[in-house]
Structure formats: C-alpha cells, structure tokens
XYZ file of C-alpha atoms in Angstrom:
300
model
C -24.961 -50.246 -42.976
C -23.786 -52.159 -46.030
C -26.286 -51.869 -48.874
C -26.668 -53.932 -52.028
C -25.512 -50.937 -54.055
C -22.447 -50.593 -51.839
C -21.576 -54.235 -52.264
C -21.903 -53.947 -56.062
C -19.664 -50.873 -56.076
C -17.062 -52.642 -53.964
C -17.194 -55.715 -56.180
C -16.870 -53.555 -59.270
C -13.883 -51.826 -57.696
C -12.195 -55.151 -57.049
C -12.805 -56.222 -60.658
C -11.433 -52.940 -62.003
C -8.403 -53.160 -59.757
C -7.805 -56.717 -60.941
C -7.943 -55.686 -64.588
C -5.647 -52.720 -63.929
C -3.136 -54.885 -62.069
C -3.180 -57.490 -64.833
C -2.682 -54.844 -67.515
C 0.251 -53.393 -65.579
C 1.826 -56.810 -64.966
C 1.619 -57.747 -68.662
C 1.830 -54.499 -70.591
C 3.793 -52.077 -68.435
C 6.276 -53.588 -65.990
C 7.794 -56.281 -68.252
C 7.957 -54.071 -71.372
C 8.231 -50.419 -70.390
C 10.185 -50.361 -67.141
C 13.955 -50.708 -66.761
C 15.820 -49.959 -63.572
C 19.446 -50.017 -62.522
C 20.179 -51.670 -59.164
C 23.575 -50.971 -57.580
C 25.339 -52.916 -54.834
C 28.516 -51.645 -53.137
C 30.517 -54.486 -51.622
C 33.919 -54.971 -50.021
C 34.319 -58.761 -49.767
C 36.573 -60.248 -47.082
C 40.211 -60.034 -48.148
C 39.527 -57.688 -51.039
C 42.816 -55.811 -51.714
C 42.975 -52.257 -50.388
C 42.838 -49.716 -53.192
C 41.566 -52.189 -55.801
C 38.287 -51.121 -57.366
C 36.079 -52.758 -59.974
C 32.686 -51.771 -61.383
C 30.667 -54.633 -62.862
C 27.644 -54.214 -65.122
C 25.603 -57.417 -65.343
C 22.707 -58.362 -67.633
C 20.752 -61.564 -67.060
C 17.849 -63.514 -68.554
C 17.252 -61.585 -71.755
C 14.921 -64.258 -73.208
C 14.719 -62.827 -76.723
C 11.228 -63.126 -78.233
C 8.549 -61.058 -79.930
C 7.018 -58.819 -78.728
C 8.341 -58.932 -75.166
C 12.070 -58.742 -75.879
C 12.685 -57.762 -79.476
C 16.114 -57.202 -80.981
C 15.422 -53.468 -80.949
C 14.621 -53.552 -77.245
C 17.737 -55.601 -76.495
C 19.807 -53.046 -78.385
C 18.240 -50.222 -76.393
C 19.025 -51.989 -73.121
C 22.623 -52.506 -74.258
C 22.940 -48.847 -75.227
C 21.817 -47.891 -71.730
C 24.207 -50.416 -70.166
C 27.062 -48.742 -72.034
C 26.311 -45.468 -70.225
C 26.720 -46.981 -66.729
C 30.501 -46.715 -66.604
C 31.284 -50.393 -66.110
C 34.870 -51.592 -66.152
C 33.538 -54.926 -67.388
C 30.194 -56.251 -68.668
C 28.979 -59.680 -67.606
C 26.141 -61.626 -69.253
C 24.621 -64.227 -66.944
C 22.782 -66.495 -69.387
C 19.375 -67.280 -70.924
C 19.440 -65.420 -74.229
C 16.692 -67.678 -75.624
C 13.026 -67.893 -74.649
C 10.858 -70.981 -74.262
C 7.626 -69.065 -73.623
C 4.616 -70.110 -75.671
C 2.860 -66.754 -75.265
C 4.944 -65.089 -77.962
C 4.375 -63.746 -81.458
C 7.614 -65.206 -82.716
C 11.248 -65.932 -82.010
C 14.072 -63.451 -82.459
C 16.662 -64.974 -84.818
C 19.891 -65.705 -82.921
C 21.872 -63.541 -85.337
C 19.642 -60.583 -84.401
C 19.939 -60.863 -80.608
C 23.658 -61.533 -80.923
C 24.069 -58.431 -83.090
C 22.230 -56.395 -80.461
C 24.519 -57.720 -77.718
C 27.596 -57.003 -79.842
C 27.271 -53.264 -79.172
C 28.100 -53.764 -75.473
C 31.422 -52.135 -74.629
C 33.671 -51.951 -71.568
C 37.416 -51.432 -70.994
C 37.835 -55.016 -69.731
C 35.498 -56.514 -72.305
C 32.206 -58.405 -72.349
C 32.060 -61.897 -70.836
C 29.250 -64.449 -70.733
C 27.962 -67.758 -69.442
C 24.998 -69.718 -70.764
C 21.718 -70.505 -69.017
C 19.362 -73.457 -68.984
C 17.143 -72.173 -71.802
C 20.159 -71.766 -74.074
C 20.665 -75.501 -73.665
C 17.026 -76.595 -73.547
C 16.142 -74.838 -76.800
C 19.066 -76.374 -78.711
C 17.801 -79.795 -79.745
C 21.111 -80.844 -81.290
C 22.987 -80.087 -78.069
C 20.345 -81.953 -76.083
C 20.622 -84.978 -78.355
C 24.409 -84.895 -78.089
C 24.273 -84.684 -74.312
C 26.688 -81.780 -74.150
C 29.347 -80.223 -76.298
C 28.497 -76.773 -77.578
C 25.254 -74.921 -78.330
C 24.589 -72.447 -81.109
C 24.371 -69.771 -78.392
C 28.038 -70.411 -77.577
C 28.880 -69.816 -81.229
C 26.667 -66.756 -81.681
C 28.146 -65.023 -78.641
C 31.715 -65.701 -79.754
C 30.940 -64.408 -83.245
C 29.597 -61.251 -81.590
C 32.995 -60.725 -79.950
C 31.879 -61.870 -76.500
C 34.059 -64.187 -74.416
C 32.113 -67.295 -73.381
C 32.970 -69.233 -70.230
C 32.216 -72.929 -69.889
C 33.888 -74.080 -66.662
C 36.752 -71.683 -67.327
C 38.723 -69.136 -65.298
C 40.778 -66.265 -66.722
C 43.114 -63.813 -64.996
C 42.427 -60.178 -65.895
C 44.804 -57.284 -65.241
C 43.524 -53.827 -64.299
C 45.093 -50.497 -63.321
C 44.315 -51.169 -59.643
C 45.148 -54.875 -59.503
C 44.450 -58.243 -61.098
C 41.446 -60.496 -60.540
C 40.182 -63.846 -61.772
C 36.899 -64.196 -63.649
C 35.379 -67.674 -63.725
C 32.222 -68.964 -65.354
C 30.347 -72.233 -64.834
C 28.473 -74.161 -67.479
C 24.779 -74.523 -66.714
C 23.680 -76.566 -63.699
C 20.513 -77.997 -65.299
C 21.623 -77.980 -68.929
C 20.268 -81.334 -70.078
C 16.610 -82.177 -69.816
C 15.363 -85.646 -68.800
C 13.859 -88.029 -71.289
C 16.727 -88.809 -73.632
C 17.930 -92.388 -73.966
C 21.074 -91.571 -72.035
C 19.185 -89.574 -69.406
C 16.160 -91.231 -67.838
C 16.511 -89.379 -64.557
C 16.291 -85.682 -63.727
C 18.085 -82.683 -65.137
C 21.808 -83.078 -65.690
C 24.224 -80.256 -65.011
C 27.382 -79.605 -67.006
C 28.945 -77.384 -64.361
C 32.314 -78.251 -62.832
C 32.980 -76.002 -59.858
C 36.098 -77.822 -58.536
C 37.638 -78.037 -62.006
C 36.949 -74.382 -62.700
C 38.420 -73.160 -59.422
C 41.477 -75.402 -59.925
C 42.474 -73.154 -62.832
C 43.102 -70.255 -60.430
C 46.837 -70.158 -59.730
C 47.374 -67.200 -57.391
C 45.616 -65.260 -54.616
C 44.116 -62.462 -56.741
C 40.373 -61.910 -56.051
C 38.006 -64.306 -57.788
C 34.586 -63.493 -59.267
C 32.313 -66.368 -60.308
C 29.497 -66.275 -62.867
C 26.902 -69.027 -62.381
C 23.515 -68.775 -64.101
C 21.583 -70.525 -61.318
C 22.269 -69.367 -57.749
C 21.707 -72.865 -56.334
C 25.436 -73.571 -56.546
C 26.132 -70.940 -53.882
C 26.152 -73.261 -50.818
C 29.045 -75.133 -52.463
C 31.023 -72.016 -53.364
C 34.094 -71.717 -51.100
C 35.214 -68.552 -49.347
C 38.055 -68.284 -51.892
C 35.450 -66.762 -54.235
C 35.051 -63.041 -53.528
C 31.677 -62.716 -55.264
C 29.212 -64.993 -57.059
C 26.895 -63.477 -59.676
C 23.706 -65.228 -60.815
C 20.415 -64.715 -62.611
C 17.790 -67.354 -63.500
C 15.190 -66.554 -60.842
C 13.868 -63.289 -62.350
C 13.259 -62.268 -58.759
C 10.296 -64.642 -58.962
C 8.748 -62.293 -61.609
C 6.015 -61.566 -59.046
C 7.434 -60.123 -55.840
C 5.515 -58.520 -52.980
C 7.062 -57.208 -49.753
C 10.323 -59.016 -50.477
C 8.638 -62.384 -51.101
C 7.999 -64.317 -54.313
C 5.392 -67.096 -54.296
C 7.176 -69.042 -57.059
C 10.963 -69.185 -57.456
C 12.781 -71.636 -59.782
C 15.242 -72.658 -57.114
C 15.543 -75.593 -54.734
C 16.087 -72.992 -52.002
C 12.905 -71.005 -52.575
C 13.266 -67.351 -51.616
C 16.685 -67.851 -50.024
C 18.407 -66.939 -53.310
C 15.495 -65.399 -55.170
C 16.873 -61.901 -55.512
C 19.421 -59.341 -54.432
C 22.578 -59.286 -52.323
C 22.911 -62.343 -50.090
C 25.657 -62.815 -47.494
C 26.235 -66.220 -45.912
C 29.259 -67.083 -43.772
C 31.049 -64.017 -45.116
C 30.499 -65.130 -48.728
C 28.734 -62.769 -51.139
C 26.117 -63.554 -53.795
C 24.292 -61.072 -56.040
C 21.226 -62.373 -57.892
C 19.887 -60.196 -60.688
C 16.160 -59.823 -61.249
C 16.923 -60.161 -64.956
C 15.381 -58.529 -67.989
C 12.960 -60.897 -69.710
C 10.221 -63.313 -68.703
C 9.854 -67.070 -68.501
C 6.725 -69.272 -68.585
C 4.432 -66.206 -68.778
C 5.042 -62.591 -69.890
C 4.275 -61.216 -66.440
C 6.244 -59.102 -63.994
C 4.801 -57.487 -60.890
C 7.001 -55.954 -58.210
C 10.086 -57.240 -60.029
C 10.774 -54.915 -62.975
C 13.473 -55.648 -65.539
C 16.859 -54.506 -64.296
C 20.509 -54.024 -65.034
C 22.658 -54.953 -62.044
C 25.728 -52.901 -61.137
C 28.204 -54.089 -58.518
C 30.931 -51.801 -57.215
C 33.771 -53.693 -55.530
C 36.389 -52.109 -53.284
C-alpha cells in the first residue's frame, strides 16, 4: 500500500536525484572529466604498411571558468603524451556562451595551444564561433579572422580550403582543411538570407595531385554526404556529441542530419567519418553522458 509518507519520500528522492544530476552535469562532467577515445581504421585503399596516428582536439570554446587558459594548457600537455604523429585542431576556439565569468584573451588560449607538439606538426581549421565572434570578419563578409592570425602566430598551420602533401617514414598523405560551412551569420546588408558557408570542397580537393591517401578536416560534419570516396577519412567536431547523450542518442544536435553525425565513427558507402565529442560547451555549460574528450585515430 502506498502511503502519504511513502509518496513524500519518493518525491524527495526524485528532487534529490534531480539536483545531483544537475550538479554533475554542470560542475563535474564538463569541468573535471577528460577521456581519450581511440578509433582504429583501415580505410578502403589505404596503402599496406602505411601507419598514421592522429590526435584531434575539437571545440575548445575558451571562457572562464569552464575552459580557462590553464585548463587548455593542461589538456594540451595530456595530448602531447598520446604519441600522435600529427595533431589536428578541428575549430571553435572561441565561446559565445552567456553563462560565463569572462572571456579568455585570444593571446592566452593561443599560447596554451602553442605547447602542442608532434613529429608532423600541428594543423588547424576554424569553426563557426571563430567567425561569428569576429565582428570585423562578419562585416567584411569573409577574408581572415583574428583566430586565423592567432593560430599562425602560435606556430600552428591553418587550413582555409587548402590541401598539403605530407611525407612520413611509411608513406605520404594529403591533409586538407575546409573553411567553415556556416561562417557568416544572416542579417548583414549583403546577407539577408540564412548562414553563408565559406567552404570550397571541390576547390580544395582539386589541389590533390596524386593518389596518396587524403584526410579531410571539416568543422561541421554536415559536409560528409558530399565527400567523395577519394577521401580516406573525414574528421569533424561541432556537435559536442549533443552535450547531453543517453543510450547513444542526443535530443539536440546542431546538425541538419540530427543524430546521424552526432558523434563517433560513422561509415557510409565505405567512406569514413570520425566526429569528436569535443572539449568545451556551447549555449549552456552542461555535459551529461558526453564528457570532454581527445580523439585519437590510428590508421593502417
């Protein structure tokens, strides 16, 4: 028999559980947890004997207190211990969240990123927030953002619709990076419609001049249906794994494809995509079931 006292105890338990879950989602998972997720992939046509270990960081979203310069530096120090042949940064170094104590000066987050090291270097693309938060770049309708400049000054190669051939001890590969797919926000005089992308997939791939494997960095995964089989692997961030993820499902994903490209290793028609859950937060400083992560991909 259910008594009034029993109902009150149950209700109190639900309230306590709600407070505990909220405290974890705000104070523990986004700030205190960091995991490394590793994928081992042999894409179709990958050369026998050629190996490559990628370490990828996405969606840093520098801000106080959630992603301070000191925390970014600590994450980078840990990334340096993962034995990557190359480090890839997948965009969104800036934060647009309102629930912050303050911004991290660009010079500070760039200095933290500058400690990243790998035999084949550190390479980056930009994300939508790097464009959205740069009012001069928005007014100009393109060109270059201050994030481009800060990354270069930190010794990091920045890719804006560019492909570069890289030689390794086990074979060469191409690394390509797209400019952001929703870089320009609506509302400017020259842009009365929706978001405008500055990505050029055909132009970027046209720079590849031989049959060495090709790896593509694209901040948003929504480009993946247009990526040809010539690309061995596409790497993306942006979605944060939905930030809230239960039983492999996220109720809100910033993608036109919903959960299709929300997180993890996706294979479609023999083509491979890896979407990082990222490190920081967007809109709200909440993560539940999608802790901050560094993504490692072992190829070959």
